[in-house]
mmCIF file of C-alpha atoms in Angstrom:
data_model
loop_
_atom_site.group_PDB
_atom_site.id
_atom_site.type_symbol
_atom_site.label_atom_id
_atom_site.label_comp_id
_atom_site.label_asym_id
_atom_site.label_seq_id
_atom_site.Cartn_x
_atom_site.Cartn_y
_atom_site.Cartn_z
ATOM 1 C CA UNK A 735 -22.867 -42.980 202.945
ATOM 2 C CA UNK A 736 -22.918 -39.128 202.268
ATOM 3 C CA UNK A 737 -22.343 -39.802 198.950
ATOM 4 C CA UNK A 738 -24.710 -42.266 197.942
ATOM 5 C CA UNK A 739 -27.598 -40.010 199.484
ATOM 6 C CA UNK A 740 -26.344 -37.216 197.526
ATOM 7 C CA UNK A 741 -26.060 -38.978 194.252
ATOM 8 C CA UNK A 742 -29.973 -40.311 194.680
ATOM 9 C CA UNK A 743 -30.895 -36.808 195.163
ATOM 10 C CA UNK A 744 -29.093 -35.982 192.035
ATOM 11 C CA UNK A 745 -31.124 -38.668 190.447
ATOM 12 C CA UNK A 746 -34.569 -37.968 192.340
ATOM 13 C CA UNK A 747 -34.244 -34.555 191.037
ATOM 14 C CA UNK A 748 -33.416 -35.394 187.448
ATOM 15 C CA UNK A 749 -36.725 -37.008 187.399
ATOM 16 C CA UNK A 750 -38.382 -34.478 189.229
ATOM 17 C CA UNK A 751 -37.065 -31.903 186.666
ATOM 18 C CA UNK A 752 -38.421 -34.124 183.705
ATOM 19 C CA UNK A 753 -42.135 -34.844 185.153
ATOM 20 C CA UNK A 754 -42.429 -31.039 186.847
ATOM 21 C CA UNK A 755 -40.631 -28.976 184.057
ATOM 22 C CA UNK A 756 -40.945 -30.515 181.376
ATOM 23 C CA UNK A 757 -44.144 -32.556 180.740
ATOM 24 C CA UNK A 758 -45.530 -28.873 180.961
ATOM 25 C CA UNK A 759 -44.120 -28.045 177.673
ATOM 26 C CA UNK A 760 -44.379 -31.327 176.001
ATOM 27 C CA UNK A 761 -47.939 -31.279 176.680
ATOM 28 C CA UNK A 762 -48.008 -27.630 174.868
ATOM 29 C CA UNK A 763 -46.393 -28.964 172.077
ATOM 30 C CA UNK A 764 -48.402 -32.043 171.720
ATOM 31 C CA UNK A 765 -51.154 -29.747 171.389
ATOM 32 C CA UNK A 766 -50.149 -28.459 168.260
ATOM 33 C CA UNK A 767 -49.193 -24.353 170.190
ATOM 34 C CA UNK A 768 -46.234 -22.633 169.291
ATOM 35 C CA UNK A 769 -43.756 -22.785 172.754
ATOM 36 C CA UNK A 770 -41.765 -19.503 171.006
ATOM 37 C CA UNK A 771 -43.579 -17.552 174.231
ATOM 38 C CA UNK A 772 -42.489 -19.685 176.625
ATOM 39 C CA UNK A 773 -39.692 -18.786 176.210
ATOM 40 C CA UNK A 774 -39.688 -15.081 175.765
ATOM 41 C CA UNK A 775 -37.404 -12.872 178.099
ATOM 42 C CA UNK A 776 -38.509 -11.262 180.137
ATOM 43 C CA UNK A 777 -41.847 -12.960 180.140
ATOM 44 C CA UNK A 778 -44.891 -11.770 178.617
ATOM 45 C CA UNK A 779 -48.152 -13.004 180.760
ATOM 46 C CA UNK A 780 -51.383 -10.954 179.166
ATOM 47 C CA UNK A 781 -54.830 -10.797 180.421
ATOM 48 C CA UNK A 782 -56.730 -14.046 180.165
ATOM 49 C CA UNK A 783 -60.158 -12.491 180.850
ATOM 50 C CA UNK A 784 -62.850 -14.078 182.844
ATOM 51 C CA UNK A 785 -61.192 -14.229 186.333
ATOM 52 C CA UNK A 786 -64.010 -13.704 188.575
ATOM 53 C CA UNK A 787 -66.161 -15.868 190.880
ATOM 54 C CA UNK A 788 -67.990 -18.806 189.613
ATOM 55 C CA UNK A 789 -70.387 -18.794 192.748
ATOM 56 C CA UNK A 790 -71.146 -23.076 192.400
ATOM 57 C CA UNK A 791 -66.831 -23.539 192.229
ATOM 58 C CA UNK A 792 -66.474 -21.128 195.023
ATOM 59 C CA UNK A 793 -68.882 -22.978 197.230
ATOM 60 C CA UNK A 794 -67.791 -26.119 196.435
ATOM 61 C CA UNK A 795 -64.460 -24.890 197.261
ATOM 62 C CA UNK A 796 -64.973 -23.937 200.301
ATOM 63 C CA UNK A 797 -67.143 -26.828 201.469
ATOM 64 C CA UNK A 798 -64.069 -28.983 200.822
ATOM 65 C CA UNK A 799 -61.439 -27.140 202.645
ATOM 66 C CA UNK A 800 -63.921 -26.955 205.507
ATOM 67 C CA UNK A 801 -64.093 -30.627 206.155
ATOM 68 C CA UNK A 802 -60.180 -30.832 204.849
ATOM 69 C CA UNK A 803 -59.804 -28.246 208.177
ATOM 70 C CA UNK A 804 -62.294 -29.987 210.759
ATOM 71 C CA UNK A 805 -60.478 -33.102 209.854
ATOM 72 C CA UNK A 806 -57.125 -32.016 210.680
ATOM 73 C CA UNK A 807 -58.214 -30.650 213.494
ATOM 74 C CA UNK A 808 -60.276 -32.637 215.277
ATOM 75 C CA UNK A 809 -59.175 -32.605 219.032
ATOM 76 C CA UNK A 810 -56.459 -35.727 219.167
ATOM 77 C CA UNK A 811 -54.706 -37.015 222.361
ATOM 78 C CA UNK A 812 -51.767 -35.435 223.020
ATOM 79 C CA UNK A 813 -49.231 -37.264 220.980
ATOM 80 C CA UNK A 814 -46.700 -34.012 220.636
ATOM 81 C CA UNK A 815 -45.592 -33.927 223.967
ATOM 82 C CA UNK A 816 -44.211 -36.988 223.757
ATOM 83 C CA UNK A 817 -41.565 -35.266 221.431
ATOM 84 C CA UNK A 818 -38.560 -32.898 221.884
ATOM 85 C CA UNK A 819 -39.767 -29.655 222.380
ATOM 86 C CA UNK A 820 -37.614 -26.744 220.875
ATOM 87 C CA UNK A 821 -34.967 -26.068 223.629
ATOM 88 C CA UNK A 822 -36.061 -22.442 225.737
ATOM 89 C CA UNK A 823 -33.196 -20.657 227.423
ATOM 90 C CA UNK A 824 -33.482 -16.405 226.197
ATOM 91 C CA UNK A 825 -30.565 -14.362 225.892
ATOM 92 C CA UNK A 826 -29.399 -11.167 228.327
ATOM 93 C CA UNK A 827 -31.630 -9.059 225.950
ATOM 94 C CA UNK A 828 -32.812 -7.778 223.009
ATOM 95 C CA UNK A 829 -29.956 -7.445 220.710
ATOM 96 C CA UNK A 830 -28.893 -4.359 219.293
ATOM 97 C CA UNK A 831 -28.522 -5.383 215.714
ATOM 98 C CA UNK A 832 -32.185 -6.504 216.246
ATOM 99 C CA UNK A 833 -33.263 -3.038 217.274
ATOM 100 C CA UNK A 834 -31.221 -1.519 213.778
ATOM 101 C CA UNK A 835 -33.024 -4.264 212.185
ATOM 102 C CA UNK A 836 -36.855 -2.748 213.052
ATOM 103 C CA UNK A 837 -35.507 1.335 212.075
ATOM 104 C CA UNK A 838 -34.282 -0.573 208.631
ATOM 105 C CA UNK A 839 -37.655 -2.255 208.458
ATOM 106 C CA UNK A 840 -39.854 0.685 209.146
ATOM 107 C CA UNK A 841 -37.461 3.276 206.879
ATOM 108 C CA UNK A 842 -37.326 0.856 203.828
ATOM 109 C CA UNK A 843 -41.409 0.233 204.503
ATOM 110 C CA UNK A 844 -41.962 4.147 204.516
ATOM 111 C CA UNK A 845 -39.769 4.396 201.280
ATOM 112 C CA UNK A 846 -41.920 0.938 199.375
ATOM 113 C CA UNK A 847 -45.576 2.895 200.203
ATOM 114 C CA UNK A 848 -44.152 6.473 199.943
ATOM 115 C CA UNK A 849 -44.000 8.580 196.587
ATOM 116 C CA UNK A 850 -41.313 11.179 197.100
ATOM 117 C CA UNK A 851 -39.873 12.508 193.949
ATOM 118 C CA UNK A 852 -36.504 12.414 195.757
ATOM 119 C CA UNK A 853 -36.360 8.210 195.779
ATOM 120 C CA UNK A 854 -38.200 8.305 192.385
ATOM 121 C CA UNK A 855 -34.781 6.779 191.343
ATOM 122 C CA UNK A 856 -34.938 3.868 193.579
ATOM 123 C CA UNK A 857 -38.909 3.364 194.478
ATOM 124 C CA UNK A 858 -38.882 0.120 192.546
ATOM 125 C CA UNK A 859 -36.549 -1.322 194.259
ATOM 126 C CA UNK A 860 -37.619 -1.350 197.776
ATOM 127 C CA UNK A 861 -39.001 -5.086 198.014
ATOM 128 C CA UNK A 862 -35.948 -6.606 198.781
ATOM 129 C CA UNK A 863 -34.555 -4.220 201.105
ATOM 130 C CA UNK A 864 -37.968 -4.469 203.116
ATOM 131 C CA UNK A 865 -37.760 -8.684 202.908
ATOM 132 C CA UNK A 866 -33.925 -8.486 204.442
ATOM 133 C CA UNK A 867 -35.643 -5.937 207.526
ATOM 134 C CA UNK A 868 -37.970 -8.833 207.945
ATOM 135 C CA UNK A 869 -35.725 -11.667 208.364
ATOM 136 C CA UNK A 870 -33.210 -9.582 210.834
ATOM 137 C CA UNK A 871 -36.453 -8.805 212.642
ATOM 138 C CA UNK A 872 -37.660 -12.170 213.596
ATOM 139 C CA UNK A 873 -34.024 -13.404 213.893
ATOM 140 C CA UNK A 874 -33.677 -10.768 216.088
ATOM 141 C CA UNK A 875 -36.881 -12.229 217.943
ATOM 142 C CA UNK A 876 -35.916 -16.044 217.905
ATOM 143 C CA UNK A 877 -32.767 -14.557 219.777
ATOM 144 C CA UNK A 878 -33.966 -12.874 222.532
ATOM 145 C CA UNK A 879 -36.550 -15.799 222.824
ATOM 146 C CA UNK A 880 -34.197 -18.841 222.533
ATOM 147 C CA UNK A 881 -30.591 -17.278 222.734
ATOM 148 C CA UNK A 882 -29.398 -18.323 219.479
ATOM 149 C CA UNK A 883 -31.431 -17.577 215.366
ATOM 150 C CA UNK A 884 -30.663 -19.486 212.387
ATOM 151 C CA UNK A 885 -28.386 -16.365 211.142
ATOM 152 C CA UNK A 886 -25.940 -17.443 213.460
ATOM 153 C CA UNK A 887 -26.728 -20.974 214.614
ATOM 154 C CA UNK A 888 -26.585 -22.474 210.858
ATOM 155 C CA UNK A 889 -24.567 -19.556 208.894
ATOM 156 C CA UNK A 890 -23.432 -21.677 206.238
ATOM 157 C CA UNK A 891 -27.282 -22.960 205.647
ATOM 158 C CA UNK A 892 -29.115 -19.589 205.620
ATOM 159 C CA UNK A 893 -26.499 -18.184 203.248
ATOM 160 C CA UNK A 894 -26.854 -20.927 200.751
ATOM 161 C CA UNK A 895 -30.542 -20.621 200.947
ATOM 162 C CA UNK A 896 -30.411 -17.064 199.440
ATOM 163 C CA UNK A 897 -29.285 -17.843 195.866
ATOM 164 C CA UNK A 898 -31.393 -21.438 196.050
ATOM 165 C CA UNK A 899 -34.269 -19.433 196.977
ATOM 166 C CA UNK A 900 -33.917 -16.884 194.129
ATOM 167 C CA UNK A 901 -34.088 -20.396 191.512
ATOM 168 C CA UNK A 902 -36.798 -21.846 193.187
ATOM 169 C CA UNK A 903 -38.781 -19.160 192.666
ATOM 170 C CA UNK A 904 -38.214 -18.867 189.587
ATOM 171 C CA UNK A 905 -39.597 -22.641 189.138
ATOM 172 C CA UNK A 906 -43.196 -20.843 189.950
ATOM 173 C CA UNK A 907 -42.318 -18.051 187.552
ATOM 174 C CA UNK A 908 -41.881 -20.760 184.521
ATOM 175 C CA UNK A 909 -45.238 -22.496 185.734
ATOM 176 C CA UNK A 910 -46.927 -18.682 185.565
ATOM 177 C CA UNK A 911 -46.373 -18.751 181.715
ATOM 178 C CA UNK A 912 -48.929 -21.648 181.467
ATOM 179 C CA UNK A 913 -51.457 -20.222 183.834
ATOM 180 C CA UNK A 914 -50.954 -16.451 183.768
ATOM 181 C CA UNK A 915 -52.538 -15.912 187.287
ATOM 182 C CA UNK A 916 -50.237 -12.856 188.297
ATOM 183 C CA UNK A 917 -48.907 -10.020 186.190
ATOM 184 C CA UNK A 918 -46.087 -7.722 187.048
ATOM 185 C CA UNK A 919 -47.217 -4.280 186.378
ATOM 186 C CA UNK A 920 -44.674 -1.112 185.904
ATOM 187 C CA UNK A 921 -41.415 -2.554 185.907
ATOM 188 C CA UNK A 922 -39.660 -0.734 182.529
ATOM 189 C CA UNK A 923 -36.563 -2.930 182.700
ATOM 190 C CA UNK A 924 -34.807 -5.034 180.017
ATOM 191 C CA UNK A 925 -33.852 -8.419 179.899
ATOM 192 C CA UNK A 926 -30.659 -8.446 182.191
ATOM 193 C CA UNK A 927 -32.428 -5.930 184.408
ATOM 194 C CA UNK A 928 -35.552 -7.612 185.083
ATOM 195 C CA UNK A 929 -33.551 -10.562 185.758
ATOM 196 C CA UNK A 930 -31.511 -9.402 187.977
ATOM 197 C CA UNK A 931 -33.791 -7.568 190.079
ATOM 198 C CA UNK A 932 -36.207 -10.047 190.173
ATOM 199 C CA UNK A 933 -33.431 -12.480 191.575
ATOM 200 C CA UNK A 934 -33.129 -10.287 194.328
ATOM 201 C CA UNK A 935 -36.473 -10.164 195.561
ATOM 202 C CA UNK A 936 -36.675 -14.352 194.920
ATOM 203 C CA UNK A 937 -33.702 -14.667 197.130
ATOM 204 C CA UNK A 938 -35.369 -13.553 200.021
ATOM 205 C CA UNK A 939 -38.824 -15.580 200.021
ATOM 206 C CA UNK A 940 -36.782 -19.334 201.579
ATOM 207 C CA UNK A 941 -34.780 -17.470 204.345
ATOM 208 C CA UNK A 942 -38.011 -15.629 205.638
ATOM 209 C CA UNK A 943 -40.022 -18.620 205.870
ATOM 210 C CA UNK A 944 -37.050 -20.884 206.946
ATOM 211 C CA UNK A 945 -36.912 -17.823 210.013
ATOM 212 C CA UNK A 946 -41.027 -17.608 210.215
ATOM 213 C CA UNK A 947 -40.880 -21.357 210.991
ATOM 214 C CA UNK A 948 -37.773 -21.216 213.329
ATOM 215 C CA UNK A 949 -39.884 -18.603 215.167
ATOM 216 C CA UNK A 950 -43.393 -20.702 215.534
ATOM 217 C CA UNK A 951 -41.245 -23.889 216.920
ATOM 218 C CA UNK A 952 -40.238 -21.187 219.910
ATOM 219 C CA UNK A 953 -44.049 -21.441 221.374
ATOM 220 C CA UNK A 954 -44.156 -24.362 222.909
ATOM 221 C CA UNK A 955 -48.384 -24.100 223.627
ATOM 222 C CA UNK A 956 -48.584 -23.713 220.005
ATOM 223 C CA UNK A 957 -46.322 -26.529 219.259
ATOM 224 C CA UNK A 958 -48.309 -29.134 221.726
ATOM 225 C CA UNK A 959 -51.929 -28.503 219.517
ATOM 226 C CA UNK A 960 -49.872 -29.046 215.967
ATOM 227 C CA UNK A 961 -51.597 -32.822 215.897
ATOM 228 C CA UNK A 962 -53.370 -34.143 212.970
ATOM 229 C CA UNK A 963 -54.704 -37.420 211.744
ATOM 230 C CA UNK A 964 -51.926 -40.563 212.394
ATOM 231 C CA UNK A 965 -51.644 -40.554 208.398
ATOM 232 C CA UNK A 966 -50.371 -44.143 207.182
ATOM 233 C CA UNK A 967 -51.285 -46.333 204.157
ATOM 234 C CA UNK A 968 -50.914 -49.951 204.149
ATOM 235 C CA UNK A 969 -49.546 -49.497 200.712
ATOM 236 C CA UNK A 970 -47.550 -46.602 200.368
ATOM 237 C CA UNK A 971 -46.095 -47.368 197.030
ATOM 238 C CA UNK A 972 -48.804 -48.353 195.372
ATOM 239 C CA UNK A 973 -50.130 -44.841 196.670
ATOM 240 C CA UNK A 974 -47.352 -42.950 195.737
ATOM 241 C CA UNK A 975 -47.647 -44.370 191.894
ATOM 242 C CA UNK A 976 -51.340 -43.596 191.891
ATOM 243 C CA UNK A 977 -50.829 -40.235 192.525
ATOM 244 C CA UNK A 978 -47.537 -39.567 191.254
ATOM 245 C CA UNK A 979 -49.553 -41.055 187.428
ATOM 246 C CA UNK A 980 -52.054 -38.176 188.081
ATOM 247 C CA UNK A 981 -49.877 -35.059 188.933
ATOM 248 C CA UNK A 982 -47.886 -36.489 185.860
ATOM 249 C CA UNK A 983 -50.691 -36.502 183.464
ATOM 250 C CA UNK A 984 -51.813 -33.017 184.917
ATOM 251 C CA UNK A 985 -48.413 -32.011 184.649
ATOM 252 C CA UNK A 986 -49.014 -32.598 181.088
ATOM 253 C CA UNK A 987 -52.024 -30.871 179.838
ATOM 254 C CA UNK A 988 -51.519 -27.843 182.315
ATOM 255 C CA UNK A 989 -50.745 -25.913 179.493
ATOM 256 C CA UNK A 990 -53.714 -26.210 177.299
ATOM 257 C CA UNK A 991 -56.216 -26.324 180.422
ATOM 258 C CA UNK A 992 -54.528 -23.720 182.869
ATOM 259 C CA UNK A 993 -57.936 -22.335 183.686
ATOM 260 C CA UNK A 994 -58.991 -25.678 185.467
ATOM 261 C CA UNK A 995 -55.408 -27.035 186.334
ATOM 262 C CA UNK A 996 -53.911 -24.090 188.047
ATOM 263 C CA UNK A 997 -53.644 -24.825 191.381
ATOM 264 C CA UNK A 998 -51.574 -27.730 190.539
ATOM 265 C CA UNK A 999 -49.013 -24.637 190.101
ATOM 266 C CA UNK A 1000 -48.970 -24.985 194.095
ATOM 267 C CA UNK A 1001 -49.735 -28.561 195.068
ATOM 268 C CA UNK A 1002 -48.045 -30.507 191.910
ATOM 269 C CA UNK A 1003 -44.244 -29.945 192.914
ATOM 270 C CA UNK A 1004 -44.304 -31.230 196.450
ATOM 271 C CA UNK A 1005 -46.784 -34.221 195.133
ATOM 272 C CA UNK A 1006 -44.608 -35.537 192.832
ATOM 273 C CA UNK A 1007 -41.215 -35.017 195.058
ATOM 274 C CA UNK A 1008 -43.126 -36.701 198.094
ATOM 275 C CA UNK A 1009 -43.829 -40.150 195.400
ATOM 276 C CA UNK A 1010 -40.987 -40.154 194.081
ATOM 277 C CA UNK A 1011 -39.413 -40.323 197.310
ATOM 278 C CA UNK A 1012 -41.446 -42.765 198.316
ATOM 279 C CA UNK A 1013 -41.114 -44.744 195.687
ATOM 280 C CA UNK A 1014 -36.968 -44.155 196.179
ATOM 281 C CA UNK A 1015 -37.562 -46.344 199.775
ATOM 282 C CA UNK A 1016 -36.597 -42.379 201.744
ATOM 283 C CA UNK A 1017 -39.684 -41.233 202.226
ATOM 284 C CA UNK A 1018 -39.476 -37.448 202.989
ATOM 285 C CA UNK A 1019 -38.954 -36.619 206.568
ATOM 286 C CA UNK A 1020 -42.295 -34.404 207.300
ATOM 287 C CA UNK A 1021 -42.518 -35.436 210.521
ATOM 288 C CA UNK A 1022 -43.783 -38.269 212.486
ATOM 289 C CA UNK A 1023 -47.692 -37.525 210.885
ATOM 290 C CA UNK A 1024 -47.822 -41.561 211.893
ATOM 291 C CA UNK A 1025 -47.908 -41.315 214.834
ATOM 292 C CA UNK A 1026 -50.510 -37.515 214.968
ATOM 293 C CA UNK A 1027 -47.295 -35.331 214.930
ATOM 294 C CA UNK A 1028 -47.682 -32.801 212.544
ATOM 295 C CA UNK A 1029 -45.575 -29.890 213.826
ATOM 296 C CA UNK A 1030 -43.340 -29.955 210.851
ATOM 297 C CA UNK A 1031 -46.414 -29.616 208.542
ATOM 298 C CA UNK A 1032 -48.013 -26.937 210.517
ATOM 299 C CA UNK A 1033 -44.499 -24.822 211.397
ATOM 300 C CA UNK A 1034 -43.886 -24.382 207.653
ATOM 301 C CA UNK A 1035 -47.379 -23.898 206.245
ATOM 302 C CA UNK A 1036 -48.234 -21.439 208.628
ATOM 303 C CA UNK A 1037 -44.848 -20.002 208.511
ATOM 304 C CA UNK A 1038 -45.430 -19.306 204.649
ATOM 305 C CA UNK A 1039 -49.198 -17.702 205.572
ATOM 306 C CA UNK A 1040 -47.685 -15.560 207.755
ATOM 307 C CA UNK A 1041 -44.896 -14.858 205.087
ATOM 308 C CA UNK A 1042 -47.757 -14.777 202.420
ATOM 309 C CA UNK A 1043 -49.585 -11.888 204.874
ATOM 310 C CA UNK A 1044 -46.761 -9.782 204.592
ATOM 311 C CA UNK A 1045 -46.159 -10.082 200.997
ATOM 312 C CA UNK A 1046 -49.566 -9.007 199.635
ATOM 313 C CA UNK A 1047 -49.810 -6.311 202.135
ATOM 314 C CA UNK A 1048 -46.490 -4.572 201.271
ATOM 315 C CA UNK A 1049 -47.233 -5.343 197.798
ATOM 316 C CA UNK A 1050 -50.256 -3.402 198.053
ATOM 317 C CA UNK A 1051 -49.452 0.053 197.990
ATOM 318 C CA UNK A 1052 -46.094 -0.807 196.207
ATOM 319 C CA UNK A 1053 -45.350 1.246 192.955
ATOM 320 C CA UNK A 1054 -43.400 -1.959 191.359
ATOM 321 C CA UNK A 1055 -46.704 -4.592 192.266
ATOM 322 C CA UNK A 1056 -48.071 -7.923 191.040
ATOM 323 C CA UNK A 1057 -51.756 -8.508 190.599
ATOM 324 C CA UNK A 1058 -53.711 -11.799 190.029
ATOM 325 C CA UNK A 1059 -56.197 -13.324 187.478
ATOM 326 C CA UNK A 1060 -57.361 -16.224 189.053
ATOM 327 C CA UNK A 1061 -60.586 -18.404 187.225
ATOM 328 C CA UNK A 1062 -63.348 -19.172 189.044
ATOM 329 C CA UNK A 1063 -61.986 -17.566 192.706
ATOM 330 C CA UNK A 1064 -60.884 -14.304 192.000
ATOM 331 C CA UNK A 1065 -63.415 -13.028 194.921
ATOM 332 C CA UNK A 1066 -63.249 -11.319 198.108
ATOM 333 C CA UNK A 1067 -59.992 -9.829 197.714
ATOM 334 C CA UNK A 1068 -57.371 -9.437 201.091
ATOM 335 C CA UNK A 1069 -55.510 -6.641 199.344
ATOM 336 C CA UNK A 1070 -54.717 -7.689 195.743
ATOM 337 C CA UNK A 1071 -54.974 -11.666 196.700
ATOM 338 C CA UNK A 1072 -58.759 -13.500 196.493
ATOM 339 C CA UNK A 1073 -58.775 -15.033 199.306
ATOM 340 C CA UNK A 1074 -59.228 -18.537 198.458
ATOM 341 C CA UNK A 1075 -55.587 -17.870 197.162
ATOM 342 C CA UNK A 1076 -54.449 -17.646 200.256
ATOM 343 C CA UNK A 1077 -54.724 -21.366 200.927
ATOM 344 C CA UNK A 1078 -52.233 -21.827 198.270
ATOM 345 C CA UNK A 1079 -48.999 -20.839 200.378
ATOM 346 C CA UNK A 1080 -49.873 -23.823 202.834
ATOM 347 C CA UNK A 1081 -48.572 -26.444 200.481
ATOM 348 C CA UNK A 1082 -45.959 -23.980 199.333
ATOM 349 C CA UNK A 1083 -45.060 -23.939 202.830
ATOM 350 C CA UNK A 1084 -43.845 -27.790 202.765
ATOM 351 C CA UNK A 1085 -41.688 -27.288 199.504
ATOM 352 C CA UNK A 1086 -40.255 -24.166 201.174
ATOM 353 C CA UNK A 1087 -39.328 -27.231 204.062
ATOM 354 C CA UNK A 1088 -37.971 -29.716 201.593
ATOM 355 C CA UNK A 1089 -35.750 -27.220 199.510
ATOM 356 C CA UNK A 1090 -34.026 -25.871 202.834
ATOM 357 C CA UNK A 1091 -33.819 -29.459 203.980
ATOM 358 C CA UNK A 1092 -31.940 -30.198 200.982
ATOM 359 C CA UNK A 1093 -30.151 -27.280 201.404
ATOM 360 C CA UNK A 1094 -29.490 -28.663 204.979
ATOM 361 C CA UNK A 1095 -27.917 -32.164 203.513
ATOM 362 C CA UNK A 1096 -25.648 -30.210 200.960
ATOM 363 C CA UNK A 1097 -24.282 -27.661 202.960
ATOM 364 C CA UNK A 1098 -23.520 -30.387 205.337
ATOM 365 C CA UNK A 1099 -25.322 -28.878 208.245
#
């Protein structure tokens, strides 16, 4: 039985790989533009100019996530407490290695902002450092709170999940050469370098928001007001090939629009994993969202806000930093992020939840 659902994920991804990864570049090519920079190592996003606010997008923007928000939540009967709830039973204490895990924290947080000629050698290399203080930290927290973290309850999971994070981040990386909405600035590094730094940082961004989520299912008042909308269609696959056709055809011209396609950079992957699912008769487990529970949407969206939060922030005053161009939103900036960008790492959120699912299946956990 294991076997058979592994070998359909093998051949749900194949065709995720095709439509996500490369319709991107066949639609670049089809277009008569050279993919030589695509392909360039390490990767060479420029300015693209004209990144500011468009005020009629902006408010049309914001009119629509308003009424996307008031309809998701709209007071609902009850319908999570007729769930599980996360089980509650807190260890003797705080534990110690939580405790070394907050002076690791603060110490590699003083070196990231800090500019002492002494660590001039290693200031660029703080971000992952900081990243592995956060996860001990809130491990350390789920702990205390519940007696038992996902360090130690699913070891063989939360390892795994550090070199699968460090590819799927890359994933957005690739999808940043057709829209160019952040730019690394200062790193000096060559090729093997760049890569492998960078693949340090990227393996920390799944086990933080697989521990961010672990942490919000601990709050059991939050957990009962995570309803939503009893989301069913009377013809799912007929839905799924509706919209699976349009992420697939703006898959494709991504490339040679990016200015009006990008946030299909955020929404696009999920979209088209969720149809073809669907479509595969195992529709993705997201929760019971037929029947109003939406605590596994909620958990890992907000779990990658909160996540999200702490990356700008510490990216702010970083000396190694990203910084966005972003048409038509780039407003009203929460430290180098526009706002309206923030919005963004709630569907990242949910692929963050299917990747460590997946995870979950292989690992056999």
């Amino acid at each position: 039985m294991k076997k058979t659902l592994l070998a359909a994920l093998c051949i749900r991804g194949g065709f995720w790989i095709v439509f996500c990864l490369g319709l991107p570049l066949v639609g670049v090519r089809l277009a008569g533009e050279d993919l030589g920079s695509f392909f360039t190592f390490p990767p060479i996003v420029g300015k693209i100019g004209g990144s500011g606010m468009v005020l009629p997008v902006a408010i049309v923007y914001w009119i629509l996530q308003v009424f996307l928000f008031l309809w998701l939540l709209w007071p609902r009967r009850d319908l999570v407490a007729l769930g599980t709830r996360t089980p509650q039973g807190g260890s003797k204490g705080f534990p110690a290695w939580g405790f070394a895990g907050i002076l690791w924290l603060v110490l590699c947080w003083i070196l990231a902002w800090g500019r002492f000629e002494w660590f001039g050698w290693g200031q660029k290399f703080t971000f992952t450092p900081l990243w592995i203080g956060y996860i001990l930290v809130v491990n350390s927290l789920i702990q205390f709170l519940r007696g038992t973290c996902p360090m130690f309850a699913r070891p063989k999971l939360f390892l795994l999940l550090f070199p699968v994070s460090a590819g799927f981040w890359w994933v957005f990386e690739y999808y940043n050469r057709f829209v160019q909405n952040w730019v690394y600035t200062d790193t000096g590094a060559g090729a093997w370098e760049y890569f492998l730094h960078a693949s340090c940082a990227f393996s920390t961004v799944l086990p933080a928001v697989y521990s961010t989520a672990e942490a919000l299912r601990g709050f059991g008042g939050l957990q009962d007001r995570m309803t939503g909308p009893e989301l069913r269609f009377r013809r799912p696959r007929l839905v799924a090939w509706v919209v699976l056709s349009g992420s697939c055809l703006a898959f494709l011209f991504v490339g040679v629009h990016p200015r009006e396609l990008y946030p299909l950079l955020w929404t696009g992957p999920i979209l088209v994993w969720l149809c073809l699912s669907t479509l595969a008769g195992q529709a993705e487990d997201l929760g019971a969202i037929v029947r109003g529970d939406w605590r596994v949407i909620w958990n890992w969206a907000l779990a990658a806000l909160i996540c999200g939060f702490f990356w700008e922030m510490w990216n702010f005053w970083s000396l190694v930093k990203w910084e966005y161009q972003v048409p038509y939103l780039h407003g009203a900036l929460v430290f180098e992020m526009p706002l309206a960008g923030f919005l963004g790492y709630l569907p990242f959120g949910l692929e963050c939840f299917v990747v460590t699912r997946l995870c979950g299946i292989f690992s056999a956990e």
